[in-house]
Coordinates of C-alpha atoms in Angstrom, one line a residue:
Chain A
X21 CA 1.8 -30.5 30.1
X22 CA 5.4 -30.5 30.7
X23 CA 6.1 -27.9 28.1
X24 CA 3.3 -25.9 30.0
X25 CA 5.5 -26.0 33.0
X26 CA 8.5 -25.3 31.3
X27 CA 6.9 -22.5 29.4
X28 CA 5.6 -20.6 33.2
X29 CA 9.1 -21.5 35.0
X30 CA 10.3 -19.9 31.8
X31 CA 8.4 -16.9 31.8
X32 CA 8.9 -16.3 35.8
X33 CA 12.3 -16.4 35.5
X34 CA 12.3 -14.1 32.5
X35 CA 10.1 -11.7 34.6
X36 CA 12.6 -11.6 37.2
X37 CA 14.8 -9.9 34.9
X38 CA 12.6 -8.1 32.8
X39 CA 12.4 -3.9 34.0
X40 CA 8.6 -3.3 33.0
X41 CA 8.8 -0.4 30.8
X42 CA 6.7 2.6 32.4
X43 CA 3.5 2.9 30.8
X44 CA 3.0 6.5 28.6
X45 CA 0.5 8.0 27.3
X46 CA 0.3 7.8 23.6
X47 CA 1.4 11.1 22.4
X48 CA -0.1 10.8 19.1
X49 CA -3.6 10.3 19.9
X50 CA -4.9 12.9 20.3
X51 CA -3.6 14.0 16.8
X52 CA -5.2 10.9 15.2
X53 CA -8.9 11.9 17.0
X54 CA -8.2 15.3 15.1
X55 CA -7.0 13.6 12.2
X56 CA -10.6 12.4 11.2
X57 CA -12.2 15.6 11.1
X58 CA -9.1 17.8 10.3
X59 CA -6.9 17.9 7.1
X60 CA -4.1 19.7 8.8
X61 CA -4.1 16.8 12.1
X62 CA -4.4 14.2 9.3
X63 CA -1.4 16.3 7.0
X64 CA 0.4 16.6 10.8
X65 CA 0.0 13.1 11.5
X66 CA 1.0 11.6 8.2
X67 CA 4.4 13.7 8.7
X68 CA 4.8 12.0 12.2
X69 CA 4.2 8.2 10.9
X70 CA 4.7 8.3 7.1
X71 CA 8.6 7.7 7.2
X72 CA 8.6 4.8 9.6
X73 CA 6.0 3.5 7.4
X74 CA 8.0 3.9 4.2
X75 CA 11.2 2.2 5.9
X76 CA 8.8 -1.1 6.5
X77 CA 7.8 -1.1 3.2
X78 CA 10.8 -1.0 2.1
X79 CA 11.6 -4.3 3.9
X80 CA 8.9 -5.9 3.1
X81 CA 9.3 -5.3 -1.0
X82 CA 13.5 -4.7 -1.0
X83 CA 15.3 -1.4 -0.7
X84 CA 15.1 -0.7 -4.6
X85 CA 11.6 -2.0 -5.4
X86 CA 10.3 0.2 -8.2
X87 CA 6.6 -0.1 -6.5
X88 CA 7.7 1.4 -3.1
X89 CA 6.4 5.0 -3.2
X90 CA 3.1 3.6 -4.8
X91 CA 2.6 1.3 -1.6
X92 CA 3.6 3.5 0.7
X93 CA 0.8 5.7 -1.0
X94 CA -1.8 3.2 -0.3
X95 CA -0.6 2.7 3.4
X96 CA -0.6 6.4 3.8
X97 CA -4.6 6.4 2.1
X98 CA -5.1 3.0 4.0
X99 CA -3.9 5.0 7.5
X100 CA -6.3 7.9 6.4
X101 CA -9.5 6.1 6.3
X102 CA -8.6 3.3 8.8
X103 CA -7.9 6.0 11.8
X104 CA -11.8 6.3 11.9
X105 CA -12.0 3.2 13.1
X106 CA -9.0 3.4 15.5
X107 CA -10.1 2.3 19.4
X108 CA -6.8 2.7 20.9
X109 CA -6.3 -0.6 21.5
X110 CA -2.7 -0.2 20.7
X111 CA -0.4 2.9 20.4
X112 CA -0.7 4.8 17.0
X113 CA 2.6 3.9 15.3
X114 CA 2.3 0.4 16.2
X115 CA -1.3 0.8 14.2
X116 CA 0.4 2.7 11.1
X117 CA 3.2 0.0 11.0
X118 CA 0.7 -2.4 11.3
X119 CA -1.3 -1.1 8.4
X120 CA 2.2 -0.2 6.1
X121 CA 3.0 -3.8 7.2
X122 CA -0.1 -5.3 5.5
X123 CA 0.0 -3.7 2.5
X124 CA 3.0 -4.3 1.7
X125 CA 2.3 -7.9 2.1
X126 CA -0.7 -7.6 0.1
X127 CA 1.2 -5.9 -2.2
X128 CA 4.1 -8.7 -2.7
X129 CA 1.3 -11.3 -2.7
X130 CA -0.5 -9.1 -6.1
X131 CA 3.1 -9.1 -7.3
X132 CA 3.6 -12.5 -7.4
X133 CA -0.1 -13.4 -8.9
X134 CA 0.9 -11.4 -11.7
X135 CA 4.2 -12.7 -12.0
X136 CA 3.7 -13.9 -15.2
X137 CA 3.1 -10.4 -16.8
X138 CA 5.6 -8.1 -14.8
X139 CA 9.0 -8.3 -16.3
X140 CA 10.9 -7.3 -13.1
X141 CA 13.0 -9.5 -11.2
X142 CA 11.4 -8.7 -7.6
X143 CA 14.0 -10.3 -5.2
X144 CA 16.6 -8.6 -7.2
X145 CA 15.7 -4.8 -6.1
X146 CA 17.5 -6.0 -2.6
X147 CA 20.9 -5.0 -3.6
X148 CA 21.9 -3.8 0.1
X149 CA 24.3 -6.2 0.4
X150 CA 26.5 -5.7 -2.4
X151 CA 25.6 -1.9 -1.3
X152 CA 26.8 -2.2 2.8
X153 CA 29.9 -4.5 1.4
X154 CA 31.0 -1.4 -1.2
X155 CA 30.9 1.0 1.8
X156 CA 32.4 -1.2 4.4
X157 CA 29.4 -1.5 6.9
X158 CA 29.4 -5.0 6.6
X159 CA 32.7 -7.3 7.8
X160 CA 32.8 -9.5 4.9
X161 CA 30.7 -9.9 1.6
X162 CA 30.0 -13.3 2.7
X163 CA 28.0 -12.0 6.0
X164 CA 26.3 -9.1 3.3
X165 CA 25.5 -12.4 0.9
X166 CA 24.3 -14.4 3.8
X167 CA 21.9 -11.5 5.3
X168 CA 20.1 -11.1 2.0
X169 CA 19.7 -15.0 1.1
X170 CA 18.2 -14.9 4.4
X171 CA 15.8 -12.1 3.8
X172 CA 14.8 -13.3 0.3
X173 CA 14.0 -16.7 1.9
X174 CA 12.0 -14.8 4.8
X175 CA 10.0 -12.9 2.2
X176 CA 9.6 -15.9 0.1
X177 CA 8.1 -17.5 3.1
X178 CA 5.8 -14.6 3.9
X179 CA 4.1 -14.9 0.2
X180 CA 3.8 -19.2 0.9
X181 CA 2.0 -18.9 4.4
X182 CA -1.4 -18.1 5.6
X183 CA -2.0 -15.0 6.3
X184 CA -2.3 -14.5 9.5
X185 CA 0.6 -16.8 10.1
X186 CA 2.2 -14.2 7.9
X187 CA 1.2 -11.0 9.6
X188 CA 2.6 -12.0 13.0
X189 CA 5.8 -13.2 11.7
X190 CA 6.6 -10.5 9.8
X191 CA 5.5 -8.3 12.7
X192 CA 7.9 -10.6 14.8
X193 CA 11.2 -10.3 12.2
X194 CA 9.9 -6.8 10.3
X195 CA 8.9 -4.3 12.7
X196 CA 10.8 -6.3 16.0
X197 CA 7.4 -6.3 17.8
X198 CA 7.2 -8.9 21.0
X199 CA 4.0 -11.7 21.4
X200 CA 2.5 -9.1 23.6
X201 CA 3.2 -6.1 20.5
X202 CA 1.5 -8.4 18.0
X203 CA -1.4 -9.1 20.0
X204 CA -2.3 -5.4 21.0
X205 CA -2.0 -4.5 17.5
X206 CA -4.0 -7.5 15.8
X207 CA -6.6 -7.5 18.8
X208 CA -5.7 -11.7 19.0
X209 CA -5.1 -13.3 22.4
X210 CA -1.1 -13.3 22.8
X211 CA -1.2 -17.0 23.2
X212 CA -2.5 -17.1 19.6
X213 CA 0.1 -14.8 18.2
X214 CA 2.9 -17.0 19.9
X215 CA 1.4 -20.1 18.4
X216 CA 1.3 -18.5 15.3
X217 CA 4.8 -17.6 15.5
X218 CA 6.2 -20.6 16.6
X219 CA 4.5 -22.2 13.3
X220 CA 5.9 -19.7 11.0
X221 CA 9.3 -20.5 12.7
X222 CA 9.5 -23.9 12.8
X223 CA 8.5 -23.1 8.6
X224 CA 11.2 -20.7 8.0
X225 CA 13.6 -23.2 9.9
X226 CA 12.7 -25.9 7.3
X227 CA 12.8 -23.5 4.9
X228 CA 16.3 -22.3 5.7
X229 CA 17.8 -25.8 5.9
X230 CA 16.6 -26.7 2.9
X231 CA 18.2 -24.1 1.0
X232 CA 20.5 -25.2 -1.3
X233 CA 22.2 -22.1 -1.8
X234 CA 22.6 -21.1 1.9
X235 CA 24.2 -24.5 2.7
X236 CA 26.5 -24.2 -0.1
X237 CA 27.3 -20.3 1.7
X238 CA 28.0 -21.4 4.9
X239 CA 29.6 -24.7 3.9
X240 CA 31.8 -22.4 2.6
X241 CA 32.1 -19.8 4.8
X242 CA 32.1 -19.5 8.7
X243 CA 30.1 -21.0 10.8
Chain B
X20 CA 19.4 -20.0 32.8
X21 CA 16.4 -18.6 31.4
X22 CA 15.2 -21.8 29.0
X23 CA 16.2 -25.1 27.9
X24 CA 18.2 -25.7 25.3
X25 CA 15.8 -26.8 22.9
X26 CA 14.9 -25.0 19.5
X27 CA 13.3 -22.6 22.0
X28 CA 9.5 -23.2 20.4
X29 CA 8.4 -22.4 23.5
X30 CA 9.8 -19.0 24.2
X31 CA 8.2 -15.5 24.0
X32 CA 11.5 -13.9 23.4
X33 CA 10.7 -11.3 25.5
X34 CA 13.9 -10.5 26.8
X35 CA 15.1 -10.3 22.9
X36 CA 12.3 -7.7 22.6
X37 CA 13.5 -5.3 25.8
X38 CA 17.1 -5.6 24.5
X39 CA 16.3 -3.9 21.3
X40 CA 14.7 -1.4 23.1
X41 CA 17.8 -0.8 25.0
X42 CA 15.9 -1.9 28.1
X43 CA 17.5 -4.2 29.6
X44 CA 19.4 -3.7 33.0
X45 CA 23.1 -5.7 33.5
X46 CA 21.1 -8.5 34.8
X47 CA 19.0 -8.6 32.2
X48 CA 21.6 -8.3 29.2
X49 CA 23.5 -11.3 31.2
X50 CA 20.7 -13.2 31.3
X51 CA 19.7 -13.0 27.4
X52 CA 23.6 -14.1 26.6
X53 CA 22.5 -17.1 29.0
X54 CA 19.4 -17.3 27.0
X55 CA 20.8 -16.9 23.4
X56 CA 22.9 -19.7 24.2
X57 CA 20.0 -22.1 25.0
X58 CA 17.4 -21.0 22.7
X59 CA 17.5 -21.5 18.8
X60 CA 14.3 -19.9 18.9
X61 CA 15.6 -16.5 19.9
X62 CA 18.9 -16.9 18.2
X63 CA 16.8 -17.1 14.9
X64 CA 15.2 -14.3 15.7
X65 CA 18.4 -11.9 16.5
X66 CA 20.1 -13.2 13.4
X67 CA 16.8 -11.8 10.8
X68 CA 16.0 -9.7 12.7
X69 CA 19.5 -7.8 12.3
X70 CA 19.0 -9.1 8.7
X71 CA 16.8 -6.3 8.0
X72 CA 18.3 -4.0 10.5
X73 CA 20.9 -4.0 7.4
X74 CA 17.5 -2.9 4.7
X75 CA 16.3 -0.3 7.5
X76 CA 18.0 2.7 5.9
X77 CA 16.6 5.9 5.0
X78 CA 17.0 7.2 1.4
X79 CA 18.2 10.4 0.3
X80 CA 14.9 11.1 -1.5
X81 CA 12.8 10.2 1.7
X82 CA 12.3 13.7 2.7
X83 CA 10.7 14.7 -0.7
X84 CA 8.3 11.7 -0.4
X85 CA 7.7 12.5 3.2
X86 CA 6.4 16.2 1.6
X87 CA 4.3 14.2 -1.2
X88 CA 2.6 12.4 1.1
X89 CA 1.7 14.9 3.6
X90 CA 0.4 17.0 0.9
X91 CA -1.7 14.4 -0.1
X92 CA -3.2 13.9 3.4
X93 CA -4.1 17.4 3.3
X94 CA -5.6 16.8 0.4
X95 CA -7.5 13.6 1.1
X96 CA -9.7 14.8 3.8
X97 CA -10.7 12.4 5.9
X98 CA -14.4 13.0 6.6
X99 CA -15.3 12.3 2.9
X100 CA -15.1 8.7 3.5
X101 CA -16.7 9.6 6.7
X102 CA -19.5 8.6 8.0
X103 CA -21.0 5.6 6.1
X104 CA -16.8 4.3 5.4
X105 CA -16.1 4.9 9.1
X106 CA -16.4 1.4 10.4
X107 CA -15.5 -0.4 7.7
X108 CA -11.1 -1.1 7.6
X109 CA -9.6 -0.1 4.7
X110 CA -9.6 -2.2 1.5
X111 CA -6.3 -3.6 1.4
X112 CA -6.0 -4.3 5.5
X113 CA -9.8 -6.0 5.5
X114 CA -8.2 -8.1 2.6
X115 CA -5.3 -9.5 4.4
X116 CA -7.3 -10.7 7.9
X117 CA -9.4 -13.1 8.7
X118 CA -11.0 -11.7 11.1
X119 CA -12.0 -8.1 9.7
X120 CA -11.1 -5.3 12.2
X121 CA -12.6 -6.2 15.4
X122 CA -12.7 -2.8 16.6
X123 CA -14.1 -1.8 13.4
X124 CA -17.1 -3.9 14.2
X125 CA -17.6 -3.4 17.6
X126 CA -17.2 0.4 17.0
X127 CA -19.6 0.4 13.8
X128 CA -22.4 -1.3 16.0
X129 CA -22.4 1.5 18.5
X130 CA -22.5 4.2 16.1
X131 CA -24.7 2.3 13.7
X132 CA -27.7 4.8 14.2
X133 CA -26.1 8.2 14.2
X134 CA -24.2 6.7 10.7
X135 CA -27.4 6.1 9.1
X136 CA -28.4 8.8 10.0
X137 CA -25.9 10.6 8.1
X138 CA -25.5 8.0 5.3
X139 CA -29.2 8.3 4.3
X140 CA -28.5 12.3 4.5
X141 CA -25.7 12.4 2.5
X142 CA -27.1 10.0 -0.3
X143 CA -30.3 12.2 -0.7
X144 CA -27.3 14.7 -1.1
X145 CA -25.5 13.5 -3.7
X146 CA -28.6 12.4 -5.8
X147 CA -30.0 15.7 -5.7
X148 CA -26.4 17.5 -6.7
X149 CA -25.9 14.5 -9.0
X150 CA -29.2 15.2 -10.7
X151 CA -28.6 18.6 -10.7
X152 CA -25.4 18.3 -12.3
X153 CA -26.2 15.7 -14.7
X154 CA -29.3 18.2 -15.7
X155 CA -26.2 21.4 -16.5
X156 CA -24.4 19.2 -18.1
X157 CA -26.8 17.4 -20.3
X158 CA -28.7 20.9 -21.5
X159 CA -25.2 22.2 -21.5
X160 CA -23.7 19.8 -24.1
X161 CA -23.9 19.6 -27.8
X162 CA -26.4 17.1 -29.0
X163 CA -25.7 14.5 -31.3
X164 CA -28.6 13.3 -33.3
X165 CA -29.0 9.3 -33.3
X166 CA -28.4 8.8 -29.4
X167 CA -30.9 11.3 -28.5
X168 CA -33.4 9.7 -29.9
X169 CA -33.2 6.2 -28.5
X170 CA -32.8 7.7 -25.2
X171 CA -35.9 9.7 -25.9
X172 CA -37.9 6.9 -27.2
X173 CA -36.8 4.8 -24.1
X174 CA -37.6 6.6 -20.7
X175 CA -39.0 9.9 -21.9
X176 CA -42.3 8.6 -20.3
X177 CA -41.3 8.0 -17.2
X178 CA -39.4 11.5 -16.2
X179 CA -41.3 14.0 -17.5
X180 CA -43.4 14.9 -15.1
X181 CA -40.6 15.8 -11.5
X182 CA -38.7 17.4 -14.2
X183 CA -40.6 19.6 -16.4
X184 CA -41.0 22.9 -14.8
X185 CA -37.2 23.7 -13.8
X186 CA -35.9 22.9 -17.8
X187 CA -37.3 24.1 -20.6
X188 CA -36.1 27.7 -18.9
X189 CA -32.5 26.7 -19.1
X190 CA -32.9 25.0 -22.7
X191 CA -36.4 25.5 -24.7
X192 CA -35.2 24.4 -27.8
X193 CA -33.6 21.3 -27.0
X194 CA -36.4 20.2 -23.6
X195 CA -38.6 18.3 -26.1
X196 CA -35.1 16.0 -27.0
X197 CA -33.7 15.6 -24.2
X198 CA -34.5 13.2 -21.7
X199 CA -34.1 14.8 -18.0
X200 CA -30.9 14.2 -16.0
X201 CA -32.4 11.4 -13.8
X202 CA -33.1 9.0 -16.5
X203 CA -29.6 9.5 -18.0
X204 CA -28.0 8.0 -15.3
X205 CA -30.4 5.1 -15.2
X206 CA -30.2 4.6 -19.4
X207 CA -27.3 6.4 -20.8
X208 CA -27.4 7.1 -24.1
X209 CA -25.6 5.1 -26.4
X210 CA -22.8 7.7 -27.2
X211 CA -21.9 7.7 -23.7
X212 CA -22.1 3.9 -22.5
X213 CA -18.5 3.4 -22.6
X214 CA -18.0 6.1 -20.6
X215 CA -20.2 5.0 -18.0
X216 CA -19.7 1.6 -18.1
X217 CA -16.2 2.4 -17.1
X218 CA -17.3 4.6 -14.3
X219 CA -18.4 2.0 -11.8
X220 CA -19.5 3.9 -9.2
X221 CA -21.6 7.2 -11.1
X222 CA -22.9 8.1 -7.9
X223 CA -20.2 8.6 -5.7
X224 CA -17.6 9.9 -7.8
X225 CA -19.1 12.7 -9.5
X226 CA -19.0 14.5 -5.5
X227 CA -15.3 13.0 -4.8
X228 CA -12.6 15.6 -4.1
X229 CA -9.2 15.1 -6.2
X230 CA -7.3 13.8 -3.1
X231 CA -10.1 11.5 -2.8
X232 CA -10.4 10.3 -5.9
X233 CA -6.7 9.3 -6.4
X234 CA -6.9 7.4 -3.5
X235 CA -10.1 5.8 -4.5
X236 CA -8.4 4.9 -7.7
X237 CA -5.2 3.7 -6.1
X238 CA -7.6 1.5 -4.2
X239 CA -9.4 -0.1 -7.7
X240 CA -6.1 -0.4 -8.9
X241 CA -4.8 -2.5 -5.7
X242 CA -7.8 -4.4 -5.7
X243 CA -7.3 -5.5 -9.2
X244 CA -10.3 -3.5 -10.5
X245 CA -8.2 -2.0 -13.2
X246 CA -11.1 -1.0 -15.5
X247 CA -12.3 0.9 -12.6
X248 CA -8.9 2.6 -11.6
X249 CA -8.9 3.8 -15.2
X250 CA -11.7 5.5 -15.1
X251 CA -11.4 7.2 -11.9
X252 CA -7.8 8.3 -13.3
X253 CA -9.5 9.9 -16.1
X254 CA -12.1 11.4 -14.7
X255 CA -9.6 13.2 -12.0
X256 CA -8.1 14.8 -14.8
X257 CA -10.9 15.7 -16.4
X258 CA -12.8 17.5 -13.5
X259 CA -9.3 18.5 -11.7
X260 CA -7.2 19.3 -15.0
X261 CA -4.1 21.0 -13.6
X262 CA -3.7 19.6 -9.5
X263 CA -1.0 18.3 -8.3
X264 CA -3.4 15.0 -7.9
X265 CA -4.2 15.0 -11.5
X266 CA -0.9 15.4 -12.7
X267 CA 0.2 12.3 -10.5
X268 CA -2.0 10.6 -11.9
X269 CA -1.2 10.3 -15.3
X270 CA 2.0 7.5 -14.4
X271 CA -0.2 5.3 -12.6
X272 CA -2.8 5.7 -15.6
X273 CA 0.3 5.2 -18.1
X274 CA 1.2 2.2 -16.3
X275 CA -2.2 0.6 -16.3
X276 CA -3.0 1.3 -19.9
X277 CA 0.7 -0.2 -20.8
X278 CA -0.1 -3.5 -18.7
X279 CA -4.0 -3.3 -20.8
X280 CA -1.7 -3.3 -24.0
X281 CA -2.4 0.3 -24.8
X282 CA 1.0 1.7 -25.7
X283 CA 0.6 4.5 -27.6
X284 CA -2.3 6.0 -24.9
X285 CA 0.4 5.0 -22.1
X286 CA 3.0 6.7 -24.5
X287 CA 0.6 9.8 -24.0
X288 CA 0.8 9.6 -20.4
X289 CA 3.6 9.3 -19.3
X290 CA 4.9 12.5 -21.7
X291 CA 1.9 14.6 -20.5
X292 CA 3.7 13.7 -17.2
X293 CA 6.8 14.6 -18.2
X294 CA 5.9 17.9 -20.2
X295 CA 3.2 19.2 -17.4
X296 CA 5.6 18.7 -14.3
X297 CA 9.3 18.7 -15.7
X298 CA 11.3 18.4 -12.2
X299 CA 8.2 15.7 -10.0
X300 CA 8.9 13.2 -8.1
X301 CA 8.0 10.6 -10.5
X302 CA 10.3 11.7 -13.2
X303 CA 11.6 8.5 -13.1
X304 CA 9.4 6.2 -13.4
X305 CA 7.1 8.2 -15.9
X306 CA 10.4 7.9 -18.1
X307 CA 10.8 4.4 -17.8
X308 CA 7.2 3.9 -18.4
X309 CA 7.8 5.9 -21.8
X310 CA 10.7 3.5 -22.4
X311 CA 8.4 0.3 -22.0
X312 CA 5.9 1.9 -24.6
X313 CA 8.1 2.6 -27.2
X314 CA 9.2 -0.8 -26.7
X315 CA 6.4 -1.6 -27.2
X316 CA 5.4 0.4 -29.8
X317 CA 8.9 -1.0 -31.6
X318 CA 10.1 2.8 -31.9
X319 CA 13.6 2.0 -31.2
X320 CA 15.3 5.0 -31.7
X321 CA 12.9 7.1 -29.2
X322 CA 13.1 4.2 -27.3
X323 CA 17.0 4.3 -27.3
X324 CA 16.8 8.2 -26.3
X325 CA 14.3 7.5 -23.5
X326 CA 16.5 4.6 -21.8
X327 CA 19.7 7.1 -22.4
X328 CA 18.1 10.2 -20.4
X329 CA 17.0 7.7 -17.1
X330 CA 20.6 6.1 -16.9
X331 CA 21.7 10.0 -17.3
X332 CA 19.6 11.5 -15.0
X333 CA 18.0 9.1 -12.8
X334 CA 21.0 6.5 -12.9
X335 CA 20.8 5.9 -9.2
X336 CA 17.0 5.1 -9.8
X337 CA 15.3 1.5 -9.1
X338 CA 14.9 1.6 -13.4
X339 CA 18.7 2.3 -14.4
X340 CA 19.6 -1.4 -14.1
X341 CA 16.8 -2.3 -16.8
X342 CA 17.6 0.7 -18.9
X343 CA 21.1 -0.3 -19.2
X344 CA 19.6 -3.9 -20.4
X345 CA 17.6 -2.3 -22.7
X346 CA 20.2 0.2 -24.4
X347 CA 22.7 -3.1 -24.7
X348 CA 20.0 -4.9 -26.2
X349 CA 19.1 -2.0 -28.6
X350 CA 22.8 -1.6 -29.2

């Protein structure tokens, strides 16, 4: 009960501060209605989506992930059919991300089933760090190491929790999207989402304190 | 300040979200330093989140696969999976929630009897043209001796009375053998079982455009029905010999028969690739799918030469690192 309190003082105080962004009509719409009838809306509407889809599936699977054209394929096919079906309910990026975001999580999970048989080091195609530290964009190749022990560790996490706990965090940490975001786009009650996402939080604190290897960075390193 | 200073469970990180927007006012952006100093829970959140800021790059190549994939929505036109499809989410998202697209539902309900409608239309449809075309192609094809007559001895009695006035015009001689088109996709004959025992859905897919069946292939393939994606593969290239859909293709058909243990068909792939479209997209990975079947095949000199050409070519490519294992190995 207390935490309730805390939680609305919270939130009215936040509010106080918060500018509410002005509400605008989703340009794309229209295109996606065309889109299910018309191959040149659906070509036009892939063109408009397809690249922000590609970048989350590229942070989902690693920058270098052999598989990353194939998935973006099936998110592209997965848009196609799914746009059908589309009520509006959210804008339509946030439904194409949400759709790239899936199945590239579906994908890593198929990846790691077969494990066994695929003789490619997945968490190895992440190589940005070493990349950013060669070109300068990162301070020091201990923040570059640090980053990508944290994303591997993220990613890990994704593949070990339930789905749906999965979904909204990697909607939270992957495509930046607020409670409210993540509800709009998985048609769940926002209080759901944010007790989803303070599950998988609390699970990728553990997990992040119980990493040997990040200790041993920061030990090491700066705070 | 905004919270307590606990782990910040309890926070909606709202303001974190407005900031990245580049929303925030000067009273907001003060109050989120206020906030980030309180909240572990948003301090988490800014710290991955930047994390993959750092992964959010776009590649040089992303243009090309931009074009790829907007030619292949042209080419995947949406109203094939239309009506009957239509509510249903795809595959691969229906797989990964528990609750299956609620506005899939909800919307499928509504338009339940218009979709019937059209589903029952469009499957008296595709019998008929199935029937039709299984009738060309069975008086059409050359008739092997033992099959012909099981098939005869088995459902002869059953078909020949729809049938019989429209065939023996086309194919006198060979009406008394052959069984008509409708029983042979009931009871194929034995020449032919593996055939359509691969093809899993002989219905649908003989009226599936090339766009369309790629991506119903991709979708076997991700849902593990690897038999099936194999045989959609293959029949895309033999009734669309030539498209740019066919000839894409042939790597994800290399790299399914190389996981079945099929080397030298994958070997056949993945060069039919290479020879058919010597400057595609998938260059790359068609070579270092030729790489992993001569492995395979324990050709070690091709193998050497195929490993040699990525790193020279495609050194920048996701494969180079493994090539270069592979040529030290072989060296």
């Amino acid at each position: 009960m207390s935490r309730l309190s805390k939680q609305l003082a919270s939130d009215a105080e936040v509010a106080a501060v918060l500018v509410p962004l002005p509400a605008r009509p989703d340009e794309l719409l229209p295109l996606a209605r065309a889109a299910t009838h018309d191959a040149d809306a659906a070509a036009t509407l892939v063109g408009a989506l397809c690249g922000g889809m590609l970048r989350i599936v590229r942070k989902v699977l690693g920058r270098r992930h052999p598989d990353v054209d194939d998935v973006t394929q099936d998110a592209v096919i997965a848009l196609l059919t799914a746009i059908m079906t589309f009520r509006g309910e959210c804008s339509v990026e946030h439904f194409a991300n949400r759709i790239a975001l899936l199945t590239a999580l579906a994908s890593r999970r198929r990846t790691r089933a077969r494990a066994r048989t695929v003789d490619l080091e997945m968490d190895s195609f992440d190589d940005v760090a070493v990349a950013a530290v060669d070109a300068g964009e990162l301070a020091s190749p201990l923040a570059g190491a640090l980053a990508a022990r944290r994303r591997l560790l993220v990613r890990q996490l994704l593949d070990e929790l339930p789905d749906v706990i999965a979904e909204a965090l990697a909607s939270h940490f992957i495509l930046g999207y607020t409670v409210d975001e993540i509800a709009a786009a998985s048609s769940v009650p926002a209080n759901t989402v944010w007790s989803r996402l303070r599950l998988g939080k609390q699970a990728l604190r553990k997990k992040l304190e119980r990493d040997a290897e990040l200790a041993e960075m920061l030990g090491g390193g700066e705070a | 300040m905004i919270a307590s200073g606990t782990s910040g469970d309890a926070c909606r990180g709202d303001l974190l979200g407005q900031s990245r927007r580049g929303a925030l006012t000067d009273a907001g952006r003060l109050a989120l330093d206020a906030h980030l100093a309180a909240c572990a829970s948003c301090r988490l959140s800014r710290d991955v989140l930047a994390d993959f800021d750092q992964v959010d790059v776009v590649d040089i190549r992303d243009g090309a696969r931009i074009r790829a994939l907007v030619d292949m929505a042209r080419g995947v036109p949406p109203t094939e999976s239309g009506p009957s499809k239509g509510p249903e989410p795809p595959a691969m998202v229906r797989s990964e929630q528990s609750s299956p697209a609620p506005h899939a539902t909800a919307r499928g309900r509504a338009r339940s009897q218009t979709r019937l409608r059209a589903a029952a239309a469009a499957a008296l449809l595709i019998v008929c043209g199935g029937s039709a075309s299984a009738a060309v192609w069975w008086w059409r094809r050359p008739t092997p001796p033992a099959p012909i007559a099981v098939a005869h001895r088995t459902v002869a009695p059953r078909v020949d009375a729809p049938r019989a006035p429209s065939r023996p015009q086309a194919a006198p001689a060979a009406a008394a053998e052959t069984p008509p088109p409708a029983v042979r996709v009931a009871a194929p004959a034995p020449r032919h079982r593996a055939i359509a025992r691969n093809t899993v859905a002989p219905v649908e897919a003989p009226h599936l455009s090339a766009g369309a069946l790629l991506a119903e292939a991709g979708r076997a393939r991700g849902e593990g029905q690897l038999d099936r994606a194999v045989s959609l593969y293959r029949k895309l290239q033999r009734d669309f010999p030539g498209t740019p859909e066919a000839q894409v293709s042939t790597v994800p058909l290399g790299r399914l028969l190389l996981d079945a243990a099929s080397p030298r068909a994958a070997l056949a792939a993945f060069d039919a690739y290479l020879r058919d479209v010597p400057r595609g997209p998938l260059i790359a990975e068609a070579l270092y799918g030729r790489g992993r079947a001569l492995e395979a095949l324990g050709e070690d000199d091709e193998e050497r030469r195929a490993w040699e050409r990525l790193v020279t070519d495609h050194g920048g490519s996701a494969y180079a690192p493994h090539a270069r294992r592979r040529l030290a190995t072989l060296r």
